[in-house]
Short mmCIF file of C-alpha atoms in Angstrom, two decimals:
data_model
loop_
_atom_site.label_atom_id
_atom_site.label_comp_id
_atom_site.label_asym_id
_atom_site.label_seq_id
_atom_site.Cartn_x
_atom_site.Cartn_y
_atom_site.Cartn_z
CA MET A 6 2.10 -10.04 -20.92
CA ILE A 7 -1.09 -8.06 -21.48
CA THR A 8 -1.24 -6.23 -24.81
CA ALA A 9 -3.71 -5.22 -27.51
CA THR A 10 -3.89 -5.08 -31.29
CA ALA A 11 -5.39 -1.61 -30.73
CA PHE A 12 -1.81 -0.37 -30.28
CA ALA A 13 -0.80 -1.45 -33.79
CA GLY A 14 0.57 1.31 -35.98
CA LYS A 15 0.19 3.99 -33.30
CA LYS A 16 2.97 6.13 -31.86
CA TYR A 17 3.63 6.32 -28.13
CA ALA A 18 6.39 7.87 -26.04
CA VAL A 19 7.39 6.33 -22.71
CA LEU A 20 9.20 8.48 -20.13
CA GLY A 21 10.76 6.55 -17.24
CA LEU A 22 11.95 2.97 -17.61
CA ALA A 23 11.57 1.47 -14.16
CA ARG A 24 9.31 -1.57 -13.75
CA SER A 25 6.01 -0.06 -14.89
CA GLY A 26 7.62 1.94 -17.70
CA MET A 27 9.51 -1.05 -19.04
CA SER A 28 6.37 -3.21 -18.94
CA ALA A 29 4.53 -0.46 -20.86
CA VAL A 30 7.23 -0.47 -23.54
CA GLU A 31 7.06 -4.25 -23.89
CA SER A 32 3.26 -4.26 -24.08
CA LEU A 33 3.21 -1.51 -26.71
CA LEU A 34 5.90 -3.18 -28.82
CA ALA A 35 4.10 -6.53 -28.62
CA GLY A 36 0.93 -4.80 -29.78
CA GLY A 37 2.67 -3.36 -32.82
CA ALA A 38 3.10 0.23 -31.65
CA GLU A 39 5.93 2.52 -32.67
CA VAL A 40 7.65 3.44 -29.38
CA THR A 41 10.00 6.24 -28.36
CA ALA A 42 11.43 5.60 -24.89
CA TRP A 43 13.64 7.53 -22.49
CA ASP A 44 15.14 7.35 -19.01
CA SER A 45 17.85 9.50 -17.45
CA ARG A 46 19.74 6.29 -16.61
CA GLU A 47 21.82 4.68 -19.31
CA GLU A 48 21.32 1.06 -18.22
CA PRO A 49 17.59 0.72 -19.03
CA ARG A 50 18.07 2.64 -22.29
CA ARG A 51 20.76 0.18 -23.32
CA THR A 52 18.36 -2.77 -22.95
CA LEU A 53 16.05 -1.23 -25.56
CA GLU A 54 18.67 -0.33 -28.18
CA GLY A 55 17.57 -1.45 -31.64
CA ARG A 56 14.01 -2.15 -30.51
CA CYS A 57 12.63 1.37 -30.29
CA THR A 58 13.66 4.99 -30.72
CA LEU A 59 15.59 6.38 -27.76
CA ALA A 60 14.87 10.08 -27.24
CA ASP A 61 13.56 12.33 -24.49
CA PRO A 62 9.96 13.21 -25.39
CA VAL A 63 10.35 16.63 -23.74
CA GLY A 64 12.40 17.66 -26.77
CA LEU A 65 10.35 15.88 -29.46
CA ASP A 66 7.77 17.03 -31.96
CA LEU A 67 4.84 14.97 -30.63
CA THR A 68 2.58 15.53 -33.63
CA GLY A 69 0.73 12.28 -34.36
CA PHE A 70 1.55 10.62 -31.02
CA GLU A 71 -1.29 8.74 -29.33
CA GLY A 72 0.02 9.37 -25.82
CA VAL A 73 3.01 9.94 -23.57
CA VAL A 74 3.27 7.21 -20.92
CA VAL A 75 4.98 8.43 -17.74
CA SER A 76 5.86 6.89 -14.40
CA PRO A 77 3.52 7.80 -11.51
CA GLY A 78 6.57 9.28 -9.84
CA VAL A 79 6.81 12.09 -12.41
CA PRO A 80 5.36 15.25 -10.76
CA LEU A 81 2.97 16.52 -13.42
CA ASN A 82 2.58 19.87 -11.66
CA ARG A 83 6.31 20.58 -12.07
CA HIS A 84 7.72 18.43 -14.89
CA PRO A 85 7.92 20.04 -18.36
CA ILE A 86 6.46 16.96 -20.08
CA ALA A 87 2.93 17.93 -19.02
CA GLY A 88 3.00 21.32 -20.73
CA HIS A 89 4.97 20.03 -23.72
CA ALA A 90 2.49 17.21 -24.42
CA ALA A 91 -0.47 19.54 -23.93
CA SER A 92 0.93 21.92 -26.54
CA PHE A 93 0.54 19.11 -29.10
CA GLY A 94 -2.82 17.95 -27.74
CA VAL A 95 -1.29 14.64 -26.64
CA PRO A 96 -2.52 13.05 -23.38
CA VAL A 97 -0.09 12.13 -20.61
CA ILE A 98 -1.08 8.68 -19.39
CA GLY A 99 0.19 5.76 -17.31
CA ASP A 100 0.37 1.99 -17.56
CA ILE A 101 -3.08 1.61 -15.96
CA GLU A 102 -4.58 3.58 -18.87
CA LEU A 103 -2.86 1.20 -21.28
CA PHE A 104 -4.40 -1.70 -19.33
CA ALA A 105 -7.81 -0.04 -19.70
CA LEU A 106 -7.25 0.16 -23.45
CA CYS A 107 -6.41 -3.56 -23.52
CA ARG A 108 -9.56 -4.65 -21.69
CA PRO A 109 -11.87 -5.09 -24.72
CA GLU A 110 -9.50 -7.74 -26.10
CA LEU A 111 -9.13 -9.69 -22.82
CA PRO A 112 -11.27 -12.70 -21.86
CA ALA A 113 -14.40 -11.72 -19.89
CA HIS A 114 -13.27 -10.38 -16.53
CA ARG A 115 -13.92 -7.86 -13.77
CA VAL A 116 -11.70 -5.14 -12.32
CA VAL A 117 -11.57 -3.88 -8.73
CA GLY A 118 -9.75 -0.59 -8.12
CA ILE A 119 -8.73 0.26 -4.54
CA THR A 120 -7.46 3.67 -3.43
CA GLY A 121 -7.12 5.65 -0.21
CA THR A 122 -4.39 7.30 1.82
CA ASN A 123 -3.85 4.37 4.19
CA GLY A 124 -4.58 0.65 4.04
CA LYS A 125 -4.56 0.24 0.24
CA SER A 126 -1.93 -2.47 0.11
CA THR A 127 -3.41 -4.57 2.90
CA THR A 128 -6.93 -4.35 1.50
CA THR A 129 -5.76 -5.13 -2.03
CA ALA A 130 -3.74 -8.14 -0.90
CA LEU A 131 -6.61 -9.34 1.31
CA LEU A 132 -9.17 -9.13 -1.48
CA HIS A 133 -6.79 -10.90 -3.87
CA HIS A 134 -6.41 -13.65 -1.26
CA ILE A 135 -10.21 -13.92 -0.81
CA VAL A 136 -10.81 -14.19 -4.56
CA GLN A 137 -8.07 -16.79 -4.99
CA SER A 138 -9.38 -18.75 -2.00
CA ALA A 139 -12.76 -18.88 -3.75
CA ALA A 140 -11.01 -20.58 -6.71
CA LEU A 141 -11.51 -17.66 -9.08
CA PRO A 142 -8.63 -16.63 -11.37
CA ALA A 143 -7.08 -13.45 -9.95
CA LYS A 144 -4.19 -11.06 -10.58
CA MET A 145 -2.95 -8.27 -8.30
CA GLY A 146 -1.13 -5.21 -9.58
CA GLY A 147 -1.04 -1.44 -9.91
CA ASN A 148 0.76 0.08 -6.94
CA ILE A 149 1.56 -3.35 -5.50
CA GLY A 150 3.43 -6.37 -6.77
CA LEU A 151 4.26 -6.76 -10.45
CA PRO A 152 3.14 -4.22 -13.09
CA ILE A 153 -0.21 -5.37 -14.40
CA LEU A 154 0.85 -5.20 -18.07
CA GLY A 155 3.75 -7.55 -17.35
CA GLN A 156 1.45 -10.31 -16.13
CA ASN A 157 -0.32 -12.91 -18.26
CA PRO A 158 -4.00 -12.30 -18.99
CA LEU A 159 -6.53 -14.09 -16.83
CA ASP A 160 -8.81 -16.80 -18.13
CA ALA A 161 -12.48 -15.96 -18.53
CA GLY A 162 -14.18 -15.14 -15.23
CA GLY A 163 -11.05 -13.70 -13.65
CA VAL A 164 -10.71 -10.68 -11.38
CA TYR A 165 -7.98 -8.04 -11.64
CA VAL A 166 -7.41 -6.42 -8.22
CA LEU A 167 -5.58 -3.10 -8.58
CA GLU A 168 -4.13 -0.88 -5.88
CA LEU A 169 -4.24 2.66 -7.26
CA SER A 170 -2.40 5.67 -5.91
CA SER A 171 -3.66 9.17 -6.63
CA TYR A 172 -0.71 9.56 -9.02
CA GLN A 173 -1.87 6.54 -11.03
CA ILE A 174 -5.44 7.81 -11.12
CA ASP A 175 -4.15 11.15 -12.44
CA LEU A 176 -2.72 9.27 -15.43
CA THR A 177 -5.84 7.18 -16.09
CA HIS A 178 -8.94 8.25 -18.02
CA ARG A 179 -10.90 5.17 -19.12
CA LEU A 180 -10.70 2.59 -16.33
CA GLU A 181 -14.29 1.54 -15.63
CA CYS A 182 -13.88 -0.48 -12.42
CA ASP A 183 -16.64 -3.01 -11.81
CA VAL A 184 -16.05 -2.19 -8.13
CA ALA A 185 -14.18 0.94 -7.02
CA VAL A 186 -13.05 1.49 -3.43
CA LEU A 187 -12.02 4.55 -1.41
CA LEU A 188 -10.81 3.59 2.06
CA ASN A 189 -10.01 7.02 3.51
CA ILE A 190 -8.48 10.41 2.75
CA THR A 191 -6.06 12.24 5.00
CA PRO A 192 -3.62 14.99 3.97
CA ASP A 193 -0.74 13.53 1.95
CA HIS A 194 1.32 14.29 -1.17
CA LEU A 195 0.19 17.92 -0.99
CA ASP A 196 3.28 19.03 -2.92
CA ARG A 197 1.66 17.45 -6.01
CA TYR A 198 -1.79 19.01 -5.63
CA ASP A 199 -3.63 22.27 -5.07
CA GLY A 200 -3.99 21.58 -1.35
CA PHE A 201 -6.02 18.87 0.36
CA THR A 202 -9.06 19.60 -1.83
CA GLY A 203 -7.05 18.87 -4.97
CA TYR A 204 -5.69 15.64 -3.48
CA ALA A 205 -9.22 14.47 -2.56
CA ALA A 206 -10.48 15.33 -6.04
CA ALA A 207 -7.76 13.12 -7.53
CA LYS A 208 -9.00 10.18 -5.47
CA ALA A 209 -12.62 10.89 -6.43
CA ARG A 210 -11.80 10.58 -10.15
CA LEU A 211 -11.75 6.80 -9.75
CA PHE A 212 -15.54 6.95 -9.38
CA ALA A 213 -16.05 9.48 -12.18
CA MET A 214 -14.66 6.86 -14.59
CA GLN A 215 -17.30 4.31 -13.54
CA ARG A 216 -20.76 3.82 -15.02
CA ALA A 217 -23.79 4.50 -12.83
CA ASP A 218 -24.57 0.76 -12.67
CA GLN A 219 -21.17 -0.15 -11.20
CA VAL A 220 -20.45 -0.56 -7.49
CA ALA A 221 -18.64 1.93 -5.22
CA VAL A 222 -17.47 1.04 -1.69
CA PHE A 223 -16.32 3.59 0.89
CA GLY A 224 -14.73 3.49 4.32
CA MET A 225 -16.33 5.49 7.12
CA SER A 226 -13.35 6.87 9.05
CA ASP A 227 -13.30 10.45 7.72
CA ALA A 228 -15.69 13.16 6.60
CA LYS A 229 -14.09 13.77 3.18
CA THR A 230 -14.54 10.13 2.13
CA GLN A 231 -18.14 10.15 3.30
CA ALA A 232 -18.81 13.38 1.38
CA ILE A 233 -17.69 11.65 -1.82
CA ALA A 234 -19.84 8.64 -0.93
CA ALA A 235 -22.88 10.88 -0.44
CA ARG A 236 -22.32 12.52 -3.81
CA GLU A 237 -22.00 9.15 -5.55
CA SER A 238 -25.19 7.89 -3.84
CA GLN A 239 -27.16 10.66 -5.53
CA MET A 240 -25.99 9.56 -8.97
CA ARG A 241 -26.37 5.77 -8.75
CA ALA A 242 -29.08 3.19 -8.40
CA PRO A 243 -29.97 2.00 -4.87
CA GLY A 244 -27.48 -0.55 -3.53
CA LYS A 245 -24.64 0.49 -5.83
CA VAL A 246 -22.93 2.57 -3.10
CA ARG A 247 -21.88 1.03 0.21
CA SER A 248 -20.25 2.66 3.24
CA VAL A 249 -18.43 0.20 5.50
CA ASP A 250 -16.68 0.36 8.87
CA GLY A 251 -16.46 -3.39 9.54
CA ARG A 252 -18.12 -3.26 12.95
CA ASP A 253 -20.57 -5.97 11.92
CA LEU A 254 -17.55 -8.30 11.70
CA ALA A 255 -16.00 -7.35 15.06
CA ALA A 256 -16.99 -10.61 16.77
CA MET A 257 -14.91 -12.55 14.22
CA GLN A 258 -11.75 -10.43 14.37
CA ALA A 259 -10.08 -12.44 17.11
CA ASP A 260 -9.82 -15.30 14.58
CA TRP A 261 -7.85 -13.19 12.05
CA PRO A 262 -4.20 -13.30 13.21
CA SER A 263 -2.94 -10.84 10.58
CA LEU A 264 -5.87 -8.39 10.73
CA GLN A 265 -5.80 -7.02 14.24
CA GLY A 266 -6.65 -3.44 15.21
CA PRO A 267 -9.52 -1.07 14.35
CA HIS A 268 -7.96 -0.01 11.04
CA ASN A 269 -7.83 -3.63 9.88
CA LEU A 270 -11.44 -4.14 10.92
CA GLN A 271 -12.44 -1.53 8.34
CA ASN A 272 -10.01 -2.99 5.78
CA ALA A 273 -11.60 -6.40 6.27
CA GLY A 274 -15.11 -4.94 6.12
CA VAL A 275 -14.35 -3.25 2.82
CA ALA A 276 -12.80 -6.41 1.37
CA VAL A 277 -15.90 -8.39 2.39
CA ALA A 278 -18.20 -5.79 0.81
CA VAL A 279 -16.24 -6.04 -2.45
CA ALA A 280 -16.21 -9.85 -2.31
CA GLU A 281 -19.98 -9.88 -1.92
CA ALA A 282 -20.34 -7.43 -4.81
CA LEU A 283 -18.39 -9.99 -6.85
CA GLY A 284 -20.89 -12.67 -5.82
CA LEU A 285 -18.89 -14.43 -3.09
CA THR A 286 -20.57 -15.73 0.06
CA ALA A 287 -19.63 -15.78 3.74
CA ALA A 288 -18.69 -19.44 3.33
CA GLN A 289 -16.02 -18.27 0.88
CA TRP A 290 -14.71 -15.05 2.45
CA GLY A 291 -14.92 -16.19 6.11
CA PRO A 292 -12.12 -18.80 6.03
CA ALA A 293 -9.99 -16.51 3.83
CA LEU A 294 -9.95 -13.77 6.48
CA ALA A 295 -8.56 -16.27 8.98
CA SER A 296 -5.93 -17.66 6.60
CA PHE A 297 -4.66 -14.29 5.33
CA ARG A 298 -0.96 -13.96 6.14
CA GLY A 299 -0.63 -10.20 5.76
CA LEU A 300 2.09 -8.22 4.00
CA PRO A 301 5.74 -7.95 5.02
CA HIS A 302 6.46 -5.02 7.33
CA ARG A 303 2.75 -4.25 7.91
CA MET A 304 1.71 -5.81 11.21
CA GLU A 305 3.62 -8.90 10.11
CA ARG A 306 3.74 -11.72 12.66
CA VAL A 307 7.39 -12.69 12.74
CA ALA A 308 7.41 -15.26 15.55
CA ASP A 309 5.71 -16.54 18.67
CA LEU A 310 8.40 -17.36 21.22
CA GLY A 311 7.38 -18.66 24.62
CA GLY A 312 3.93 -17.14 24.22
CA VAL A 313 5.32 -13.71 23.24
CA MET A 314 4.25 -12.43 19.83
CA PHE A 315 6.78 -10.46 17.73
CA ILE A 316 5.24 -8.02 15.22
CA ASN A 317 7.09 -6.25 12.39
CA ASP A 318 5.29 -3.00 11.53
CA SER A 319 8.33 -1.27 10.02
CA LYS A 320 6.13 0.35 7.33
CA ALA A 321 4.77 2.66 10.07
CA THR A 322 7.02 5.61 9.28
CA ASN A 323 5.04 8.31 11.11
CA PRO A 324 3.02 8.53 14.35
CA ALA A 325 -0.33 8.46 12.53
CA SER A 326 0.47 5.06 11.02
CA THR A 327 1.84 3.70 14.32
CA ALA A 328 -1.27 4.64 16.31
CA PRO A 329 -3.48 1.82 14.90
CA ALA A 330 -0.77 -0.73 15.69
CA LEU A 331 -0.68 0.35 19.34
CA ALA A 332 -4.48 0.30 19.43
CA ALA A 333 -4.55 -3.31 18.26
CA PHE A 334 -3.28 -4.74 21.57
CA PRO A 335 -5.20 -3.43 24.60
CA PRO A 336 -4.34 -4.64 28.12
CA ASN A 337 -5.25 -8.27 28.83
CA PRO A 338 -5.56 -7.55 31.77
CA GLU A 339 -2.13 -5.85 32.14
CA ARG A 340 -0.37 -3.62 29.64
CA ARG A 341 1.30 -5.95 27.16
CA VAL A 342 2.94 -3.98 24.32
CA HIS A 343 6.74 -3.68 24.31
CA TRP A 344 7.10 -0.88 21.79
CA ILE A 345 10.29 -0.40 19.75
CA VAL A 346 10.10 3.18 18.49
CA GLY A 347 12.45 5.63 16.80
CA GLY A 348 14.50 6.32 13.71
CA LEU A 349 14.67 9.47 11.61
CA PRO A 350 11.84 11.63 13.00
CA LYS A 351 9.23 13.35 10.84
CA GLY A 352 8.15 15.65 13.67
CA ASP A 353 8.79 16.49 17.31
CA ASN A 354 5.85 14.71 18.96
CA LEU A 355 3.91 11.46 19.21
CA ASP A 356 0.52 13.06 19.68
CA GLU A 357 -1.36 10.65 17.38
CA CYS A 358 -0.08 7.72 19.45
CA ALA A 359 -0.92 9.25 22.85
CA PRO A 360 -4.49 7.85 23.11
CA PHE A 361 -3.00 4.35 23.18
CA PHE A 362 -0.14 4.86 25.65
CA GLY A 363 -2.20 2.91 28.17
CA ASN A 364 -1.56 -0.25 26.13
CA ILE A 365 2.23 -0.03 26.46
CA ALA A 366 4.18 -2.01 29.05
CA ALA A 367 7.49 -0.38 28.05
CA ALA A 368 9.05 1.60 25.23
CA TYR A 369 12.48 0.91 23.74
CA THR A 370 13.80 3.97 21.90
CA ILE A 371 16.23 3.67 18.99
CA GLY A 372 17.88 5.82 16.36
CA GLU A 373 18.16 9.56 15.95
CA ALA A 374 14.74 10.19 17.49
CA GLY A 375 15.52 7.96 20.50
CA PRO A 376 16.57 10.64 23.03
CA MET A 377 13.69 12.96 22.08
CA PHE A 378 11.11 10.18 22.25
CA ALA A 379 12.54 8.94 25.56
CA LEU A 380 11.99 12.39 27.11
CA LEU A 381 8.42 12.45 25.77
CA LEU A 382 7.54 8.99 27.03
CA GLU A 383 9.35 8.66 30.37
CA GLU A 384 6.59 10.49 32.24
CA VAL A 385 3.91 7.99 31.20
CA MET A 386 5.62 4.60 30.82
CA PRO A 387 8.88 2.72 31.48
CA VAL A 388 11.47 3.58 28.82
CA ARG A 389 14.69 1.83 27.82
CA ARG A 390 17.14 3.97 25.82
CA SER A 391 18.22 1.11 23.59
CA GLU A 392 19.76 3.12 20.71
CA MET A 393 20.22 0.09 18.45
CA MET A 394 17.64 -2.37 17.13
CA CYS A 395 19.45 -5.46 18.41
CA GLU A 396 19.65 -4.11 21.95
CA ALA A 397 15.99 -3.08 21.90
CA ILE A 398 14.90 -6.57 20.85
CA ARG A 399 17.16 -8.21 23.43
CA GLN A 400 15.79 -6.01 26.23
CA ALA A 401 12.17 -6.51 25.15
CA MET A 402 12.65 -10.25 24.85
CA ASN A 403 14.00 -10.39 28.41
CA GLU A 404 11.16 -8.32 29.85
CA ALA A 405 8.16 -9.65 27.92
CA ARG A 406 6.00 -12.36 29.46
CA PRO A 407 3.60 -14.87 27.86
CA GLY A 408 0.70 -12.99 26.31
CA ASP A 409 2.80 -9.86 25.65
CA VAL A 410 3.62 -8.36 22.25
CA VAL A 411 7.00 -7.04 21.09
CA LEU A 412 6.06 -4.49 18.46
CA LEU A 413 8.39 -2.73 16.02
CA SER A 414 6.28 0.24 14.91
CA PRO A 415 8.87 3.01 14.71
CA ALA A 416 6.74 6.11 13.89
CA CYS A 417 9.82 7.32 12.00
CA ALA A 418 11.63 7.00 8.70
CA SER A 419 14.47 4.48 8.62
CA PHE A 420 17.25 6.41 6.94
CA ASP A 421 19.35 7.13 10.03
CA GLN A 422 20.27 3.46 10.46
CA PHE A 423 18.75 1.53 7.52
CA ARG A 424 18.46 1.82 3.74
CA ASP A 425 14.66 1.81 3.87
CA TYR A 426 11.76 0.52 5.97
CA GLU A 427 12.06 -2.89 4.31
CA ALA A 428 15.70 -3.28 5.38
CA ARG A 429 14.69 -2.22 8.90
CA GLY A 430 11.90 -4.80 9.00
CA ASP A 431 14.16 -7.51 7.62
CA ALA A 432 16.71 -6.74 10.34
CA PHE A 433 14.01 -6.99 13.00
CA ARG A 434 12.89 -10.37 11.66
CA GLN A 435 16.43 -11.74 11.44
CA ILE A 436 17.41 -10.58 14.93
CA VAL A 437 14.22 -11.95 16.50
CA LEU A 438 14.71 -15.34 14.90
CA ALA A 439 18.41 -15.45 15.80
CA LEU A 440 17.88 -14.43 19.43
CA GLY A 441 14.87 -16.72 19.64
CA ALA A 442 16.98 -19.66 18.49
CA ASP A 443 19.54 -18.81 21.18
CA GLU A 444 16.79 -18.67 23.82
CA LEU A 445 15.36 -22.02 22.76
CA ALA A 446 18.81 -23.60 22.72
CA ALA A 447 19.55 -22.27 26.23
CA ALA A 448 16.20 -23.53 27.49
CA ALA A 449 16.85 -26.98 26.03
CA ALA A 450 20.22 -27.04 27.78
CA GLY A 451 18.64 -26.09 31.07
CA GLY A 452 20.18 -22.61 31.10
CA PRO A 453 18.55 -19.35 32.12
CA ARG A 454 15.89 -17.72 29.93
#
């Protein structure tokens, strides 16, 4: 794990013992800290019995505590821990702040912090892949993968690639990223902030923690992000701020199987800008873009059956996140997207998707939103009222032709039929592979397609 002797003899409280909280406890204990830990669930508390004090910090005298470590999921604008800690002058922090405190004791390294409303996970995973492909030691953590404190320290010359949500940035005060990234800002999580302005300000704090000689990279898809970029440009040396849309890489995109669509062009452009800031060359990042496999449930290529591509984009739980997926597959020359859409709706329209309806050969509606979406779509495209995922895939498989795409991008939450978007995506993958095996077996036997 990652820890520091700087923790020795100091008192910390940890509230919330899920993955990041538990890794914080272990790091602090390994560093010699005195830890008080708490979770509303008995099971994680039981694992720490005899190793630290078990008590809810909301009811403690926090005099002499160095900090209260909380999960990013704790709403600081509503939870009593924020006011209670403040009354003792004790900061409320997260595991990323503990990582920042460990950095002086780690072998020489660099840190990249990536935030934004959309595209964080893909860009983080892509950059991690690029750095690893260049044979540099690399770790990925933060809001993706394993908690960073629970991973082993990198050897000298390594790069820590961190996906950072606004919640994590709220709990961090001393993370000087060698390269900091803001992809975009659109309204989200407004129940935690003083409106959209407060949410944007939380994102911008990532750059306030940097030094003026460190690099900042920005996407170009929205005015709020560009306003932050302009402000940072006034405070830094020339060349330390870059705004990127990826259009200079557009001619290469056809060679990136897992990075299709205009949103992924910007994601790739940002990852390349960061890679170059780290000293990598086109000879290093170019092949890595082509070999990147993508993340599960985010434009994931599940199979290619008879020239038909099957894409799992189950993570698209609202129309705004589905729109880029539809945009990724324009007619060639005919409409070629067989769109599986529906689930538990988050609204009563598909307006964000409408500009790309011309790419869709047919829609297959499922779940609670199915009847409503069918009525919306029947005037502009063929619609199959499939109801269930298996039937939608079977119908799409029968109707798709070589060169077409069967796309699960539901524009809805999953909870009407599935535990979560991951279970929905797993079901899509399993059904496609099972039905595909049946099709191949029938073809081998000379039966009908």
